[in-house]
Short mmCIF file of C-alpha atoms in Angstrom, two decimals:
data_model
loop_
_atom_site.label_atom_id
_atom_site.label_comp_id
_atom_site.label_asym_id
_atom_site.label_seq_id
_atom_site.Cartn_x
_atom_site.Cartn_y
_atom_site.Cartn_z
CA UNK A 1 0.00 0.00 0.00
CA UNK A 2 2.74 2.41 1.00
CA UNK A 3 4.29 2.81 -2.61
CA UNK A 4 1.44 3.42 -4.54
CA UNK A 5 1.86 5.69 -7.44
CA UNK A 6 -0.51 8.80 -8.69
CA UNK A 7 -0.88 9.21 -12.45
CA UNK A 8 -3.53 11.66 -13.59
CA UNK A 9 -7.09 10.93 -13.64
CA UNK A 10 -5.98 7.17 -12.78
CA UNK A 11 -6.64 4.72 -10.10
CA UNK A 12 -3.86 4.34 -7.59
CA UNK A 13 -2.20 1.10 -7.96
CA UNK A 14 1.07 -0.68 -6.97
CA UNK A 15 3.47 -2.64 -8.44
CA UNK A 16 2.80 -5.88 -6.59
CA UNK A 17 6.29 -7.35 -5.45
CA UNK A 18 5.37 -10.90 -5.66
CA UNK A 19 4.49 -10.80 -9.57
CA UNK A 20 5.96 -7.68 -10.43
CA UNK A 21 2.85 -6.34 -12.58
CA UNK A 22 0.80 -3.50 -12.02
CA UNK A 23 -2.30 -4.01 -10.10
CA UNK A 24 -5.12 -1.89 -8.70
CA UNK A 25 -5.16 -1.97 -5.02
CA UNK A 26 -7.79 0.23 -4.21
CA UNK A 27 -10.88 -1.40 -2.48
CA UNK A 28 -12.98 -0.06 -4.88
CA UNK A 29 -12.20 1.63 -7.80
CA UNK A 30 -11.47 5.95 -7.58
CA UNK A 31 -12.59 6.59 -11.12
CA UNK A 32 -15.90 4.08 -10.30
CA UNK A 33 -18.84 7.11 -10.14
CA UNK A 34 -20.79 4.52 -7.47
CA UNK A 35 -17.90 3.26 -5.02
CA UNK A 36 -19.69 1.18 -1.88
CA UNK A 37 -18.58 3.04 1.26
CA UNK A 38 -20.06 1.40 3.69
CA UNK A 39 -17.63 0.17 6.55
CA UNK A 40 -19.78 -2.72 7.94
CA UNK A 41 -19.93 -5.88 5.76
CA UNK A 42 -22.82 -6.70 3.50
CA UNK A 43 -23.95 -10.03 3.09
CA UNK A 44 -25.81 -11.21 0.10
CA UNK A 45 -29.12 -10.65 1.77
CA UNK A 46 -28.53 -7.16 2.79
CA UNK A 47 -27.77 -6.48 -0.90
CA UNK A 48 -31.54 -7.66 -1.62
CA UNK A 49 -32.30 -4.10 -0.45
CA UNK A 50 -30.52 -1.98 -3.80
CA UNK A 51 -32.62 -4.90 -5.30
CA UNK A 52 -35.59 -3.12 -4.30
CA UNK A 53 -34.40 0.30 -4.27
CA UNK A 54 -33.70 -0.55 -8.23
CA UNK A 55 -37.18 -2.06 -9.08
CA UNK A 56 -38.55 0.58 -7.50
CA UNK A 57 -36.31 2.92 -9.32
CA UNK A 58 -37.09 0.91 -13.01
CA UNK A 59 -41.13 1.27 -12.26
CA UNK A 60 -40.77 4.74 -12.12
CA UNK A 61 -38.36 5.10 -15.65
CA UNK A 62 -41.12 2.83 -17.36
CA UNK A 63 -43.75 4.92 -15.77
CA UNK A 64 -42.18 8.79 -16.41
CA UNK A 65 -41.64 6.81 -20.02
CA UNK A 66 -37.95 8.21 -19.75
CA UNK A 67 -36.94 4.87 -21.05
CA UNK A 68 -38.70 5.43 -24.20
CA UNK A 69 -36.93 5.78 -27.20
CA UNK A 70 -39.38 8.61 -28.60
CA UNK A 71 -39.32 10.63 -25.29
CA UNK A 72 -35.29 10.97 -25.94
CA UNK A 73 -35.95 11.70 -29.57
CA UNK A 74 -38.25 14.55 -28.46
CA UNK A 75 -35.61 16.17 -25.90
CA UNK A 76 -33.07 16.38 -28.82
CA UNK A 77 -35.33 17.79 -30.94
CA UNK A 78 -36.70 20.30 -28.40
CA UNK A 79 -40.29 19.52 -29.11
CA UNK A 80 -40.63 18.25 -25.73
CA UNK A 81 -40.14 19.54 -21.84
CA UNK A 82 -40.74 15.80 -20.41
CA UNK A 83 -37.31 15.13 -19.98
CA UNK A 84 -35.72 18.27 -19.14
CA UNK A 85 -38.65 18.73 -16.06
CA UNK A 86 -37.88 14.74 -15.12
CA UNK A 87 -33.81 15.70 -15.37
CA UNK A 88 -34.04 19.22 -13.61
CA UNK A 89 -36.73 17.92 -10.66
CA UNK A 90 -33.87 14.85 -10.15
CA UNK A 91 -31.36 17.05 -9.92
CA UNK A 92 -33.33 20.01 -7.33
CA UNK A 93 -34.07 16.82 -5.93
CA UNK A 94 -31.33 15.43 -5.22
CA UNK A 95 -28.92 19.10 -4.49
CA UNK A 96 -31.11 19.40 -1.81
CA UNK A 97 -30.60 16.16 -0.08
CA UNK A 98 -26.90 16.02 -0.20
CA UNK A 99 -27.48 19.58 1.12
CA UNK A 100 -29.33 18.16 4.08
CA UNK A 101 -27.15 15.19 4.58
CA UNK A 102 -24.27 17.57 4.68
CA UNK A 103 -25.69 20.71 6.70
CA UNK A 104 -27.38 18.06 9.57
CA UNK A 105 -24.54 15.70 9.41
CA UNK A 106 -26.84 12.95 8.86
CA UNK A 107 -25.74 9.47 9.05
CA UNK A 108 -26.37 6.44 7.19
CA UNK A 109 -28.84 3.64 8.94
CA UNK A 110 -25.60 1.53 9.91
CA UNK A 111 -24.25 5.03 11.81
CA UNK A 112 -21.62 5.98 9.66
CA UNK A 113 -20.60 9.38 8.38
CA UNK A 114 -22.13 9.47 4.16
CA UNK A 115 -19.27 10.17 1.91
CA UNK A 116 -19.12 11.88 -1.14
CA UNK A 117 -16.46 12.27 -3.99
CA UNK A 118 -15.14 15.19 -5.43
CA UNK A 119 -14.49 14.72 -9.06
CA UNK A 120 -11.55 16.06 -10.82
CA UNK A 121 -11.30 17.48 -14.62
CA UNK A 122 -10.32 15.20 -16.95
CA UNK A 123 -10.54 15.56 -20.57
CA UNK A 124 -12.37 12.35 -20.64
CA UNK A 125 -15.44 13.81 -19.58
CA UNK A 126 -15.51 15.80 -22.55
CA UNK A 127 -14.61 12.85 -25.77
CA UNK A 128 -16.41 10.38 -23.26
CA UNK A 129 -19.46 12.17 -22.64
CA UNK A 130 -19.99 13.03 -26.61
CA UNK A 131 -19.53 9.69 -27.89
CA UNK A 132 -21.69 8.70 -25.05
CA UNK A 133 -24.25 11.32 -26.41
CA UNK A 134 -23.87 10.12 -30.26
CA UNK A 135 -24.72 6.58 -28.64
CA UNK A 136 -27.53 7.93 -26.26
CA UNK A 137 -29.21 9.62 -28.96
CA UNK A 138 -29.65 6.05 -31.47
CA UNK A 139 -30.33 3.78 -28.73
CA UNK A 140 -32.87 6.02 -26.71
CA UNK A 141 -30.59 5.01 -23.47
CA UNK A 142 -28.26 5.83 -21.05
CA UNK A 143 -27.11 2.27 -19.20
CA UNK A 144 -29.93 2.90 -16.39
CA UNK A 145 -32.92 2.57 -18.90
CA UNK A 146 -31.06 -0.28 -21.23
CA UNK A 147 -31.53 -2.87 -18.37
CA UNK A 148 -35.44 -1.42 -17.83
CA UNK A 149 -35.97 -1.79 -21.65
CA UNK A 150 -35.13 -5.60 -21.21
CA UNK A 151 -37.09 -5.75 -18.65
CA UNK A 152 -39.89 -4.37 -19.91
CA UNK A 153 -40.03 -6.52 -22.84
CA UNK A 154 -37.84 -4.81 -25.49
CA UNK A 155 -35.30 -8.23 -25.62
CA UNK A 156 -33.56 -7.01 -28.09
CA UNK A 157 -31.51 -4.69 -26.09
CA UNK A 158 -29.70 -7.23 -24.61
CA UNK A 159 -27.77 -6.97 -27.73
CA UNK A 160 -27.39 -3.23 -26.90
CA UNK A 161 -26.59 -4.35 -23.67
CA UNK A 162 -23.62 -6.49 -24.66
CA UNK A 163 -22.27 -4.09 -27.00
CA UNK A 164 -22.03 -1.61 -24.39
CA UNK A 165 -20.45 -3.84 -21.90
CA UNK A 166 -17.87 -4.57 -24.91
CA UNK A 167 -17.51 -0.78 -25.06
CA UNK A 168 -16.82 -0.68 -21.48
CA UNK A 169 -14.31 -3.50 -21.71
CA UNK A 170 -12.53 -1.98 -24.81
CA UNK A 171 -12.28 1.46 -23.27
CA UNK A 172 -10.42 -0.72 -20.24
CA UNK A 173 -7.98 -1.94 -22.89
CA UNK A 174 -7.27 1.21 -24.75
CA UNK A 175 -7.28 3.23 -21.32
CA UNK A 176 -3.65 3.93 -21.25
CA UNK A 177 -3.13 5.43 -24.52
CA UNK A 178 -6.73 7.75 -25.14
CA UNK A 179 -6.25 11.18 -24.44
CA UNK A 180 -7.29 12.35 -20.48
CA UNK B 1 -55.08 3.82 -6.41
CA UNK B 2 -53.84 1.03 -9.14
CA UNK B 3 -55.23 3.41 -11.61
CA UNK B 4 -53.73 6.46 -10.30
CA UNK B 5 -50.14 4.60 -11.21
CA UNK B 6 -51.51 3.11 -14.33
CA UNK B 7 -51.96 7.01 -15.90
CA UNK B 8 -48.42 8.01 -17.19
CA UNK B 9 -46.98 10.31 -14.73
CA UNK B 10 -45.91 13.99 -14.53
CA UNK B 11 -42.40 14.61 -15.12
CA UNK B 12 -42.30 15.78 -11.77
CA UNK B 13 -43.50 13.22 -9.90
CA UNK B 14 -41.08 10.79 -11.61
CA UNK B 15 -38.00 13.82 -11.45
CA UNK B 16 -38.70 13.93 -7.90
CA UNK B 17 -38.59 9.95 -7.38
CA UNK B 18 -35.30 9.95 -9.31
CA UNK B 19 -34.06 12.46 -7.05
CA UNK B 20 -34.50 10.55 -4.16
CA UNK B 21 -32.88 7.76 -5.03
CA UNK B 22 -29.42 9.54 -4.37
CA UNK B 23 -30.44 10.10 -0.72
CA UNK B 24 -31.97 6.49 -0.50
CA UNK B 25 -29.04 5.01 -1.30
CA UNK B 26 -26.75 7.25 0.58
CA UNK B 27 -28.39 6.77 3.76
CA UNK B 28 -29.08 3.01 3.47
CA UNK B 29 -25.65 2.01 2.42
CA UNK B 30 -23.53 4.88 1.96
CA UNK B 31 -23.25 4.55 -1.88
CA UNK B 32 -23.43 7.11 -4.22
CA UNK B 33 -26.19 6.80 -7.29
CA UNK B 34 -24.39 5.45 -10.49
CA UNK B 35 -25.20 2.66 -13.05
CA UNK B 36 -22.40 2.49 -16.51
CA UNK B 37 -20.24 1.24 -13.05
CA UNK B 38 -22.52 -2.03 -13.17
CA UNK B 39 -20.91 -2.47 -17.11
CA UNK B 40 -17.20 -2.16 -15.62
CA UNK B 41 -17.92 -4.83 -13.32
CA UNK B 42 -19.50 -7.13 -15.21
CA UNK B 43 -16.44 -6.94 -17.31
CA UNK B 44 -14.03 -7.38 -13.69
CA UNK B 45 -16.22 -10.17 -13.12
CA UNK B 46 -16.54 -11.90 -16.41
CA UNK B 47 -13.90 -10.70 -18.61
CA UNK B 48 -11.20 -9.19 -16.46
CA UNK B 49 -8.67 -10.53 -19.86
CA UNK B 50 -5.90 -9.39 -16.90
CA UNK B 51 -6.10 -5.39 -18.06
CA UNK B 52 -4.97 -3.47 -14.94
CA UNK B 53 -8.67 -1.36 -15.55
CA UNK B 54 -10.79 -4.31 -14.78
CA UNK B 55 -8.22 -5.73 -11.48
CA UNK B 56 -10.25 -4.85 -8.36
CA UNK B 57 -12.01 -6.06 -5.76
CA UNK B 58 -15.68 -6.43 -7.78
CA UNK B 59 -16.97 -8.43 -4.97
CA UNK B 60 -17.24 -5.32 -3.03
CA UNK B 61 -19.19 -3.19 -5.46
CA UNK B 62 -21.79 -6.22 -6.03
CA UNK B 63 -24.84 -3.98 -4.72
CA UNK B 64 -24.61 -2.43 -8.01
CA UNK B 65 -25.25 -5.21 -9.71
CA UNK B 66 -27.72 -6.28 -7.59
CA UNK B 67 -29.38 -2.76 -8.08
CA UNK B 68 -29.65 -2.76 -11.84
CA UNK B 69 -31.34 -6.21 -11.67
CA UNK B 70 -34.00 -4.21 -9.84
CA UNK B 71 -34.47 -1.79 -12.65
CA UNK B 72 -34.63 -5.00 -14.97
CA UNK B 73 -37.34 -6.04 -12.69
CA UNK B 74 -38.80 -2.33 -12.04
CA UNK B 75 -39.06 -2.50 -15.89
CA UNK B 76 -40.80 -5.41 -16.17
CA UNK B 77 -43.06 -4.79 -13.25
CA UNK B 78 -43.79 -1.58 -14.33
CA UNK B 79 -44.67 -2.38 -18.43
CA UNK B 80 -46.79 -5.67 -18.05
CA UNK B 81 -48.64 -4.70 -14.11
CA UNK B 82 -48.46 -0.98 -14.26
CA UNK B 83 -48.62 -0.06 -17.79
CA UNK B 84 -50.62 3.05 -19.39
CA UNK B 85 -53.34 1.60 -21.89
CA UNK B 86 -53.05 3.75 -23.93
CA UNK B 87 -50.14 4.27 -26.58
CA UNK B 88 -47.64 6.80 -25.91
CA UNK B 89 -48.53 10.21 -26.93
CA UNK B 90 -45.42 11.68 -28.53
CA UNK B 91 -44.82 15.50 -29.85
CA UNK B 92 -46.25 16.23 -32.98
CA UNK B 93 -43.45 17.84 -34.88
CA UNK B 94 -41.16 15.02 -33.06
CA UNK B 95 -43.51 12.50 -34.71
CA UNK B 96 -43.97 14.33 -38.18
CA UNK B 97 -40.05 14.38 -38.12
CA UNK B 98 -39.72 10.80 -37.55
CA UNK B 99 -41.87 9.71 -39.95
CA UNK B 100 -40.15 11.16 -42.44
CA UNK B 101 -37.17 9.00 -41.71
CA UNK B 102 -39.43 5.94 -42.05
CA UNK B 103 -40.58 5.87 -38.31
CA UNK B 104 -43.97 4.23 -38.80
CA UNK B 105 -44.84 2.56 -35.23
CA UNK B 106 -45.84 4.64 -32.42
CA UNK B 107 -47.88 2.28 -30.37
CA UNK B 108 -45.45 1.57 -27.95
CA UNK B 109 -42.41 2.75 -25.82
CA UNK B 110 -40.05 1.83 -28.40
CA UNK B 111 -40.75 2.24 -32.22
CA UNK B 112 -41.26 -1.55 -33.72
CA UNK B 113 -39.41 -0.38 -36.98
CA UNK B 114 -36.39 -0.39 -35.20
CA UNK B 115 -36.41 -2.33 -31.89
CA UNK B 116 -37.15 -5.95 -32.96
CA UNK B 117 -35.61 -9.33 -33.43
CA UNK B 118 -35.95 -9.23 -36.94
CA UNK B 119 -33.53 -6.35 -37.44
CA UNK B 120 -30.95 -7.55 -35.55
CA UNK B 121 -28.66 -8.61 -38.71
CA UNK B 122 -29.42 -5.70 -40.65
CA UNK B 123 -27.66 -2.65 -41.27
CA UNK B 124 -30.68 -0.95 -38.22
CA UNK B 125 -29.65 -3.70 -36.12
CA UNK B 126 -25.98 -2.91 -36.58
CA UNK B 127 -25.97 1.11 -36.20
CA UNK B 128 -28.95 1.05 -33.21
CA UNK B 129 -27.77 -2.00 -31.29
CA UNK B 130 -24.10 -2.65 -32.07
CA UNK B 131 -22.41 0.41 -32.78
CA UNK B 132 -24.86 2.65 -30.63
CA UNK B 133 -24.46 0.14 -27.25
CA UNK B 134 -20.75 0.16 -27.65
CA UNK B 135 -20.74 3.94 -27.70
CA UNK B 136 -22.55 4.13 -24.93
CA UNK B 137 -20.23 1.44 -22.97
CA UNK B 138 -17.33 3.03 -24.48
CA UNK B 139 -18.46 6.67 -23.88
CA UNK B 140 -19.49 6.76 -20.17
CA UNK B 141 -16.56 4.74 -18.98
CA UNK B 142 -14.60 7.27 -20.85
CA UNK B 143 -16.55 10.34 -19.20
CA UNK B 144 -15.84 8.29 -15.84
CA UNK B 145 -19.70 7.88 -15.79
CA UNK B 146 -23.46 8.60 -17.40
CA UNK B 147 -26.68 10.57 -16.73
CA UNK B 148 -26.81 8.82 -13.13
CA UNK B 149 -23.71 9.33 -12.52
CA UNK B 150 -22.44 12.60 -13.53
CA UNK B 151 -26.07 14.61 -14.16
CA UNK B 152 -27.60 13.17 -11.25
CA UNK B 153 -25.12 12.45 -8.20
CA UNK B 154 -22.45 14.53 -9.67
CA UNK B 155 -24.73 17.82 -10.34
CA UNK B 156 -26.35 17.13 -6.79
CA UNK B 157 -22.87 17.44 -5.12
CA UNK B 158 -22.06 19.77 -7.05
CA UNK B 159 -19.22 18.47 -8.80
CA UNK B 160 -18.38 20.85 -11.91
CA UNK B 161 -16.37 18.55 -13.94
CA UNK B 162 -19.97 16.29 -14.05
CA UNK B 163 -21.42 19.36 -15.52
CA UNK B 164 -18.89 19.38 -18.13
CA UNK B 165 -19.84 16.18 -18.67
CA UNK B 166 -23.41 16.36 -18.87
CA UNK B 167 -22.94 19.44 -21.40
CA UNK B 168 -20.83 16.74 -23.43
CA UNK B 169 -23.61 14.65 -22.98
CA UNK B 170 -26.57 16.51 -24.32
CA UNK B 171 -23.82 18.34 -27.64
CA UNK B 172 -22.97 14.59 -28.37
CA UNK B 173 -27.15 13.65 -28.34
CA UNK B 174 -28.52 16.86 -30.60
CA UNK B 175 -25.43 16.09 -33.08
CA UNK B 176 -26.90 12.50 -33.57
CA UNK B 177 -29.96 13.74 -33.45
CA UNK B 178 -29.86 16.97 -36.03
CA UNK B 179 -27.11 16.13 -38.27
CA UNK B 180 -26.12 12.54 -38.45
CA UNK B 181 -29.71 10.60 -37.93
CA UNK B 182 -31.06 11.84 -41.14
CA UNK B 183 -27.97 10.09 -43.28
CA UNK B 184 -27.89 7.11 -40.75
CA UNK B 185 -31.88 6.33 -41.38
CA UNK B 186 -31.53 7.04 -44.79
CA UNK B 187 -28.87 4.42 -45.33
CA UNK B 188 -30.25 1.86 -43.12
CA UNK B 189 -33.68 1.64 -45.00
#
């Protein structure tokens, strides 16, 4: 742990002495946008709760039709507010609970402190998120709404599904040599 | 009640739900809201092909996983229990638009004329499935995350290099949208 190495916008990792090869040491991954933070150990059936939390969570994309394909179609042609209101009320939403959490200190249900993530620049975010944009815009989802599409019927987005999970996995390949 | 849910919902209402997800899952777990991380660790899991991206602890991040197969179950729940009965009503000039580019199904969530089995090894079924999943693997994990992510959790905490993101996000989606669809659908029928 002690000689791990910063490079920019990069997980930490170490070079492990036994092998000799890079690894990533982290317990969860820095550059992961949903890293688990809880201190106290989760078995299997505690995880059935984000089980719920996501069904709930896929009800209501099927139900504010954000999963549709014509609903996106709309909010990039501008004929439509549906998905700007559903976007902008998250967001309020959401500001004003990590506002709470923060101002009242409030703590998670297992006691411990919530912790957030500050994000640093990379340029990443910028050729990421536009080729992510190009991609949004033909397959009417982001990777939330591609596993509620399956689920709601639409089976072939699985193929969608596996192309973006070979996205993912080529993006891990090329990592080292795309612009950051 | 039941048909209180059935009626499609104000954007609002389901906005406001969304919202609340990133405290729900704060407070019962201490995780912050994000989904494209479920793709990277399906690939740690599955395919980790010994690329120093994909070597970490996955085991540890598994309530992501377990939370997008809730929304795969939200979905299904929420299309064949909860579903509107009637079809989708969809802007005029959005559908007018559309059907110029051959668009002829607007019955359901998803237009037939594209999303089916029977397109799947066609030139619709490469640029909508193939080449448009793998940008948006490719993309987010690039961007270090997606609308959940970044617009959501990272907007909430205010995080400006998320709104740089979600900027990216929504320059990349009109360019599809107003210059490039109109060749793509052309060539594809």
């Amino acid at each position: 742990m002690e000689k791990s190495v910063k490079i920019p916008h990069a997980d930490e990792f170490v070079i492990l002495p036994e092998k000799g090869e890079k690894a990533y040491v982290n317990p969860h991954p820095v550059e992961c946008e949903a890293p688990n933070e809880q201190v106290k150990k989760e078995t299997i059936f505690s995880n059935l709760k984000y089980l719920i939390v996501g069904a709930i969570f896929g009800i209501v994309f099927v139900k504010a039709e954000i999963v549709s394909w014509f609903r996106i179609q709309e909010m990039f042609r501008l004929d439509s507010f549906h998905m700007y209101g559903v976007i902008g009320t998250a967001v309020v939403t959401g500001m004003l609970s990590v506002l709470l959490i923060k101002r009242l200190n409030i703590k998670t249900l297992q006691g411990e402190k919530v912790q957030f993530h500050p994000k640093t620049f990379n340029k990443g975010q910028i050729f990421g998120g536009l080729i992510f944009g190009l991609g949004w815009a033909i397959t009417g989802a982001c990777p939330g709404p591609l596993f509620a599409q399956i689920g709601a019927g639409f089976g072939v987005v699985i193929v969608t599904l596996l192309s973006a999970i070979a996205g993912t996995w080529v993006y891990g390949l090329l990592r080292e040599k795309l612009p950051h | 009640m039941l048909e209180l849910i059935r009626h499609p919902w104000h954007w609002s209402i389901a906005g406001f739900l969304i919202g609340l997800t990133v405290p729900a899952l704060l407070l019962i777990g201490n995780k912050s809201f994000g989904i494209s991380s479920s793709l990277r660790h399906i690939c740690a899991a599955c395919i980790p092909a010994n690329i120093p991206f994909f070597k970490y602890d996955w085991k540890k991040e598994v309530w992501n996983l377990f939370f997008v197969a809730g929304i795969m179950i939200g979905g299904f729940i929420g299309n064949y229990f909860l579903s509107n009965p009637e079809a989708i009503v969809v802007a005029p000039y959005t559908q007018e638009t559309l059907q110029q580019l051959g668009v002829k199904d607007f019955s359901g969530l998803m237009p037939i004329d594209i999303f089916s089995f029977d397109n799947l090894l066609t030139a619709k079924g490469l640029v909508f499935f193939v080449i448009g999943g793998f940008m948006v693997g490719f993309g987010t994990r690039y961007a270090g995350g997606c609308t959940s992510g970044h617009a959501i959790m990272g907007l909430s905490n205010l995080q400006w290099p998320s709104l740089v993101a979600t900027i990216s996000f929504m320059v990349g989606g009109f360019a599809m949208t107003q210059l490039l669809l109109p060749y793509i659908m052309h060539w594809v029928n």
